[in-house]
mmCIF file of C-alpha atoms in Angstrom:
data_model
loop_
_atom_site.group_PDB
_atom_site.id
_atom_site.type_symbol
_atom_site.label_atom_id
_atom_site.label_comp_id
_atom_site.label_asym_id
_atom_site.label_seq_id
_atom_site.Cartn_x
_atom_site.Cartn_y
_atom_site.Cartn_z
ATOM 1 C CA MET A 21 1.268 170.954 72.015
ATOM 2 C CA LEU A 22 4.475 170.437 74.023
ATOM 3 C CA VAL A 23 7.448 171.988 72.260
ATOM 4 C CA GLN A 24 11.124 172.091 73.111
ATOM 5 C CA CYS A 25 14.074 174.246 72.090
ATOM 6 C CA VAL A 26 16.878 171.955 70.958
ATOM 7 C CA ARG A 27 20.150 172.986 69.323
ATOM 8 C CA ILE A 28 22.041 170.483 67.194
ATOM 9 C CA PRO A 29 25.853 170.680 66.932
ATOM 10 C CA PRO A 30 26.967 172.467 63.716
ATOM 11 C CA ARG A 31 28.137 169.258 62.041
ATOM 12 C CA PHE A 32 24.517 168.191 61.580
ATOM 13 C CA GLY A 33 23.840 171.260 59.469
ATOM 14 C CA ILE A 34 20.481 172.250 60.958
ATOM 15 C CA VAL A 35 19.000 173.643 64.144
ATOM 16 C CA LEU A 36 15.927 172.087 65.679
ATOM 17 C CA ALA A 37 13.966 174.455 67.852
ATOM 18 C CA ALA A 38 10.572 175.691 68.824
ATOM 19 C CA GLY A 39 10.729 179.274 69.958
ATOM 20 C CA ARG A 40 8.795 182.410 70.745
ATOM 21 C CA ILE A 41 7.762 185.151 68.398
ATOM 22 C CA PRO A 42 10.213 188.037 68.911
ATOM 23 C CA ARG A 43 8.730 190.893 70.894
ATOM 24 C CA GLY A 44 9.052 194.434 69.687
ATOM 25 C CA GLY A 45 10.092 195.635 66.284
ATOM 26 C CA CYS A 46 8.151 195.506 63.056
ATOM 27 C CA MET A 47 7.693 192.173 61.278
ATOM 28 C CA SER A 48 6.343 191.771 57.778
ATOM 29 C CA PRO A 49 3.580 189.154 57.517
ATOM 30 C CA VAL A 50 4.624 185.594 56.731
ATOM 31 C CA ARG A 51 3.129 184.528 53.402
ATOM 32 C CA VAL A 52 1.355 181.183 53.806
ATOM 33 C CA ALA A 53 -0.050 178.703 51.277
ATOM 34 C CA VAL A 54 -2.536 176.030 52.398
ATOM 35 C CA LEU A 55 -2.702 172.650 50.646
ATOM 36 C CA SER A 56 -5.729 170.587 51.691
ATOM 37 C CA ASP A 57 -8.909 169.149 50.213
ATOM 38 C CA ASP A 58 -10.674 169.804 53.526
ATOM 39 C CA GLY A 59 -12.679 172.999 53.027
ATOM 40 C CA LEU A 60 -13.288 173.487 56.744
ATOM 41 C CA LEU A 61 -9.581 173.170 57.498
ATOM 42 C CA CYS A 62 -8.681 175.738 54.836
ATOM 43 C CA GLU A 63 -11.340 178.092 56.152
ATOM 44 C CA TYR A 64 -9.954 177.658 59.676
ATOM 45 C CA PHE A 65 -6.451 178.722 58.632
ATOM 46 C CA VAL A 66 -7.747 181.640 56.568
ATOM 47 C CA ARG A 67 -9.744 182.820 59.580
ATOM 48 C CA ILE A 68 -6.677 182.579 61.825
ATOM 49 C CA ALA A 69 -4.562 184.535 59.335
ATOM 50 C CA GLY A 70 -7.251 187.185 59.109
ATOM 51 C CA ALA A 71 -7.100 187.657 62.871
ATOM 52 C CA HIS A 72 -3.297 187.971 63.027
ATOM 53 C CA ALA A 73 -1.390 190.694 61.212
ATOM 54 C CA SER A 74 1.750 188.503 61.243
ATOM 55 C CA LEU A 75 0.200 186.004 58.771
ATOM 56 C CA GLN A 76 -1.128 186.314 55.232
ATOM 57 C CA VAL A 77 -2.684 183.435 53.255
ATOM 58 C CA VAL A 78 -1.562 183.926 49.634
ATOM 59 C CA GLY A 79 -3.200 180.861 48.074
ATOM 60 C CA GLN A 80 -4.741 177.415 48.412
ATOM 61 C CA ASP A 81 -4.834 174.149 46.496
ATOM 62 C CA ARG A 82 -6.588 170.821 47.000
ATOM 63 C CA ARG A 83 -3.489 168.817 45.986
ATOM 64 C CA ALA A 84 -0.010 168.304 47.458
ATOM 65 C CA VAL A 85 1.574 170.442 44.739
ATOM 66 C CA LEU A 86 2.588 174.037 44.204
ATOM 67 C CA PRO A 87 1.132 174.977 40.790
ATOM 68 C CA PRO A 88 2.706 177.939 38.924
ATOM 69 C CA PRO A 89 0.153 180.524 40.143
ATOM 70 C CA LEU A 90 0.782 179.510 43.750
ATOM 71 C CA ARG A 91 4.553 179.532 43.257
ATOM 72 C CA ALA A 92 4.226 183.004 41.749
ATOM 73 C CA ALA A 93 2.604 184.132 45.004
ATOM 74 C CA ARG A 94 5.975 183.353 46.670
ATOM 75 C CA PRO A 95 4.779 181.716 49.904
ATOM 76 C CA ASP A 96 7.243 181.626 52.797
ATOM 77 C CA VAL A 97 5.547 178.683 54.497
ATOM 78 C CA VAL A 98 3.353 175.905 53.095
ATOM 79 C CA LEU A 99 0.829 174.102 55.298
ATOM 80 C CA VAL A 100 0.402 170.597 53.855
ATOM 81 C CA ASP A 101 -2.450 168.270 54.812
ATOM 82 C CA GLY A 102 -0.861 164.906 55.654
ATOM 83 C CA ARG A 103 -3.850 163.048 54.170
ATOM 84 C CA LEU A 104 -3.054 164.236 50.650
ATOM 85 C CA GLU A 105 -1.425 161.809 48.255
ATOM 86 C CA GLY A 106 2.179 162.844 47.695
ATOM 87 C CA ALA A 107 2.409 164.990 50.835
ATOM 88 C CA LEU A 108 5.753 163.492 51.895
ATOM 89 C CA ASP A 109 7.064 163.716 48.329
ATOM 90 C CA LEU A 110 6.268 167.429 48.279
ATOM 91 C CA CYS A 111 8.305 167.864 51.474
ATOM 92 C CA LYS A 112 11.302 166.296 49.720
ATOM 93 C CA VAL A 113 10.847 168.373 46.572
ATOM 94 C CA LEU A 114 10.644 171.687 48.417
ATOM 95 C CA LYS A 115 13.612 170.760 50.595
ATOM 96 C CA ASN A 116 15.749 169.944 47.544
ATOM 97 C CA GLU A 117 14.642 173.144 45.830
ATOM 98 C CA ALA A 118 15.362 175.216 48.950
ATOM 99 C CA GLY A 119 11.746 176.288 48.581
ATOM 100 C CA PRO A 120 9.281 177.478 51.220
ATOM 101 C CA ALA A 121 9.306 175.807 54.620
ATOM 102 C CA VAL A 122 6.720 173.055 55.074
ATOM 103 C CA ILE A 123 4.498 172.540 58.093
ATOM 104 C CA PHE A 124 3.019 169.050 57.953
ATOM 105 C CA MET A 125 -0.503 168.810 59.338
ATOM 106 C CA ALA A 126 -0.577 165.410 61.002
ATOM 107 C CA VAL A 127 -3.269 162.908 60.145
ATOM 108 C CA ARG A 128 -3.097 161.529 63.678
ATOM 109 C CA ASP A 129 -1.053 161.781 66.863
ATOM 110 C CA ASP A 130 1.582 159.437 65.446
ATOM 111 C CA ASP A 131 5.258 159.988 66.277
ATOM 112 C CA ASP A 132 6.431 157.723 63.449
ATOM 113 C CA TRP A 133 4.448 159.751 60.931
ATOM 114 C CA ALA A 134 5.916 162.959 62.369
ATOM 115 C CA ARG A 135 9.479 161.620 62.091
ATOM 116 C CA TRP A 136 8.912 160.549 58.486
ATOM 117 C CA ALA A 137 7.707 164.044 57.669
ATOM 118 C CA LEU A 138 10.734 165.655 59.344
ATOM 119 C CA GLU A 139 13.106 163.293 57.540
ATOM 120 C CA ALA A 140 11.377 164.124 54.256
ATOM 121 C CA GLY A 141 12.096 167.800 54.837
ATOM 122 C CA ALA A 142 9.154 169.219 56.790
ATOM 123 C CA ARG A 143 10.128 171.989 59.195
ATOM 124 C CA GLY A 144 7.107 171.695 61.440
ATOM 125 C CA ILE A 145 4.469 169.228 62.637
ATOM 126 C CA LEU A 146 0.999 170.405 63.639
ATOM 127 C CA ALA A 147 -2.146 168.562 64.616
ATOM 128 C CA LYS A 148 -5.171 169.570 62.557
ATOM 129 C CA ASN A 149 -6.951 170.647 65.716
ATOM 130 C CA ALA A 150 -4.020 172.748 66.947
ATOM 131 C CA ARG A 151 -4.882 175.923 68.802
ATOM 132 C CA ALA A 152 -4.713 179.172 66.876
ATOM 133 C CA ASP A 153 -1.836 180.549 68.976
ATOM 134 C CA HIS A 154 0.204 177.381 68.343
ATOM 135 C CA ILE A 155 -0.408 177.666 64.609
ATOM 136 C CA VAL A 156 0.735 181.292 64.576
ATOM 137 C CA LYS A 157 3.860 180.485 66.603
ATOM 138 C CA ALA A 158 4.666 177.429 64.464
ATOM 139 C CA VAL A 159 4.510 179.463 61.259
ATOM 140 C CA ARG A 160 6.818 182.147 62.673
ATOM 141 C CA VAL A 161 9.258 179.559 64.054
ATOM 142 C CA VAL A 162 9.700 177.608 60.818
ATOM 143 C CA HIS A 163 9.903 180.868 58.857
ATOM 144 C CA GLU A 164 12.883 181.762 61.056
ATOM 145 C CA GLY A 165 14.649 178.542 60.010
ATOM 146 C CA GLN A 166 13.802 176.407 63.014
ATOM 147 C CA ILE A 167 11.638 173.343 63.580
ATOM 148 C CA TRP A 168 8.340 173.055 65.454
ATOM 149 C CA ALA A 169 7.413 169.628 66.842
ATOM 150 C CA ARG A 170 6.788 167.752 70.062
ATOM 151 C CA ARG A 171 9.773 167.331 72.362
ATOM 152 C CA ARG A 172 9.800 163.533 72.065
ATOM 153 C CA VAL A 173 9.838 163.673 68.270
ATOM 154 C CA LEU A 174 12.681 166.208 68.287
ATOM 155 C CA GLU A 175 14.790 164.106 70.648
ATOM 156 C CA GLU A 176 14.290 160.948 68.605
ATOM 157 C CA SER A 177 15.137 162.857 65.423
ATOM 158 C CA LEU A 178 18.356 164.041 67.065
ATOM 159 C CA GLU A 179 19.262 160.467 67.975
ATOM 160 C CA ARG A 180 18.663 159.301 64.410
ATOM 161 C CA LEU A 181 20.777 162.163 63.043
ATOM 162 C CA ALA A 182 23.581 161.336 65.472
ATOM 163 C CA SER A 183 23.497 157.635 64.536
ATOM 164 C CA ALA A 184 23.569 158.406 60.813
ATOM 165 C CA SER A 185 26.437 160.866 61.257
ATOM 166 C CA ALA A 186 28.426 158.379 63.339
ATOM 167 C CA ALA A 187 27.911 155.658 60.715
ATOM 168 C CA ARG A 188 29.178 157.938 57.942
ATOM 169 C CA LEU A 189 32.202 158.959 60.021
ATOM 170 C CA ALA A 190 33.034 155.330 60.867
ATOM 171 C CA SER A 191 32.742 154.307 57.221
ATOM 172 C CA GLU A 192 34.992 157.173 56.109
ATOM 173 C CA THR A 193 37.597 156.227 58.727
ATOM 174 C CA ILE A 194 37.609 152.582 57.618
ATOM 175 C CA LEU A 195 38.020 153.582 53.975
ATOM 176 C CA LYS A 196 40.983 155.831 54.757
ATOM 177 C CA LEU A 197 42.661 153.127 56.826
ATOM 178 C CA ARG A 198 42.288 150.426 54.172
ATOM 179 C CA LEU A 199 42.877 152.369 50.971
ATOM 180 C CA SER A 200 45.817 154.325 49.630
ATOM 181 C CA SER A 201 45.390 157.992 48.761
ATOM 182 C CA ARG A 202 45.242 157.141 45.038
ATOM 183 C CA GLN A 203 42.657 154.410 45.656
ATOM 184 C CA MET A 204 40.576 156.870 47.688
ATOM 185 C CA GLU A 205 40.657 159.314 44.776
ATOM 186 C CA VAL A 206 39.586 156.600 42.323
ATOM 187 C CA LEU A 207 36.802 155.553 44.718
ATOM 188 C CA ARG A 208 35.628 159.161 45.087
ATOM 189 C CA GLN A 209 35.351 159.585 41.313
ATOM 190 C CA ALA A 210 33.695 156.184 40.782
ATOM 191 C CA ALA A 211 31.190 156.887 43.571
ATOM 192 C CA ALA A 212 30.222 160.063 41.708
ATOM 193 C CA GLY A 213 28.988 157.840 38.868
ATOM 194 C CA LEU A 214 31.913 158.248 36.472
ATOM 195 C CA SER A 215 32.904 155.418 34.134
ATOM 196 C CA ASN A 216 36.432 153.989 34.148
ATOM 197 C CA LYS A 217 37.320 156.094 31.098
ATOM 198 C CA GLU A 218 35.980 159.255 32.717
ATOM 199 C CA VAL A 219 37.886 158.550 35.929
ATOM 200 C CA ALA A 220 41.048 157.949 33.896
ATOM 201 C CA PHE A 221 40.602 161.256 32.064
ATOM 202 C CA ARG A 222 40.096 163.219 35.282
ATOM 203 C CA LEU A 223 43.064 161.638 37.043
ATOM 204 C CA THR A 224 45.269 161.590 33.897
ATOM 205 C CA ILE A 225 45.894 157.856 34.121
ATOM 206 C CA ARG A 226 45.066 154.920 31.847
ATOM 207 C CA PRO A 227 41.664 153.161 32.018
ATOM 208 C CA ALA A 228 43.513 149.896 32.688
ATOM 209 C CA THR A 229 45.090 151.517 35.743
ATOM 210 C CA VAL A 230 41.664 152.614 36.978
ATOM 211 C CA LYS A 231 40.394 149.057 36.559
ATOM 212 C CA ALA A 232 43.360 147.702 38.511
ATOM 213 C CA HIS A 233 42.749 150.186 41.333
ATOM 214 C CA LEU A 234 39.048 149.283 41.463
ATOM 215 C CA THR A 235 39.878 145.573 41.623
ATOM 216 C CA LYS A 236 42.105 146.221 44.632
ATOM 217 C CA ILE A 237 39.423 148.404 46.228
ATOM 218 C CA PHE A 238 36.787 145.690 45.807
ATOM 219 C CA GLN A 239 39.124 143.151 47.402
ATOM 220 C CA LYS A 240 40.136 145.373 50.329
ATOM 221 C CA LEU A 241 36.553 146.309 51.145
ATOM 222 C CA GLY A 242 35.047 142.880 50.533
ATOM 223 C CA LEU A 243 32.569 144.188 47.974
ATOM 224 C CA ARG A 244 31.269 142.676 44.750
ATOM 225 C CA ARG A 245 29.329 145.315 42.823
ATOM 226 C CA ARG A 246 29.852 148.937 41.908
ATOM 227 C CA SER A 247 26.550 149.836 43.582
ATOM 228 C CA GLU A 248 27.928 148.441 46.864
ATOM 229 C CA LEU A 249 31.029 150.562 46.353
ATOM 230 C CA VAL A 250 28.911 153.702 46.060
ATOM 231 C CA ALA A 251 26.876 152.733 49.146
ATOM 232 C CA ALA A 252 30.041 152.077 51.177
ATOM 233 C CA TYR A 253 31.533 155.411 50.142
ATOM 234 C CA HIS A 254 28.427 157.257 51.342
ATOM 235 C CA GLY A 255 28.260 155.256 54.587
ATOM 236 C CA LEU A 256 25.052 153.435 53.679
ATOM 237 C CA ILE A 257 26.665 150.020 54.180
ATOM 238 C CA PRO A 258 29.822 149.262 56.185
ATOM 239 C CA PRO A 259 32.933 148.045 54.357
ATOM 240 C CA ALA A 260 33.542 144.483 55.530
ATOM 241 C CA SER A 261 36.877 142.730 55.175
ATOM 242 C CA ASN A 262 35.266 139.383 55.998
ATOM 243 C CA ARG A 263 33.094 139.465 52.877
ATOM 244 C CA ILE A 264 34.106 137.187 50.063
ATOM 245 C CA SER A 265 35.965 139.227 47.474
ATOM 246 C CA PRO A 266 35.085 138.974 43.752
ATOM 247 C CA ARG A 267 38.064 136.718 43.029
ATOM 248 C CA SER A 268 38.005 134.633 46.207
ATOM 249 C CA PRO A 269 36.639 131.101 45.685
ATOM 250 C CA ARG A 270 34.106 129.782 48.179
ATOM 251 C CA ARG A 271 35.371 127.021 50.423
ATOM 252 C CA ARG A 272 33.327 123.881 50.521
ATOM 253 C CA ALA A 273 32.204 122.744 53.934
#
């Protein structure tokens, strides 16, 4: 497996890297859980862990879940078989819970599949037939808070992160240019899911005033629905002044 050390600027919030196991010093074994319905695959990982003092398999399951007994074993890293139903969902769940790092065992040599797993929250991508030394290194790397994957996948993930960050920044800039400070505050509260009454209470203004501000915001941004407002605030869709506003009649050709 070709791996590459890549460092992302701090604004992206993570570091992508594939590194070496530190030499010297005493390291406690990394606690690993294996999720796969492939008995031979599970046996392979158990055998590797048994041959390396730096790894310890603390449990197994045939599903893409961490049942209470396995959670109680407090794994540091979870190896997830990509063939299992719900494998990507588990990556998202563990990422949101700040749970153990996930290494996704790829079904095939598919870069798209690898990117989906990384975007879902996996910290590493391994082929099922990966060499034992690569498996050991991958587990240590993701346990240290880095990412293990092929160079091409890492570079494409960086590009996608940069594009998403640029889109959010552009959207935020447009909003600040078009809206007053009070309208930005109303938008921020509305985008958090608050009703007009709740926004009014937080900002100590009348609900009618909130409604008036929102009407102006819709018109300035060329949006129609509150869901579009939320999406624009989070940079998921660009504000567009050329959209037809809620109160603007369509011109007949």
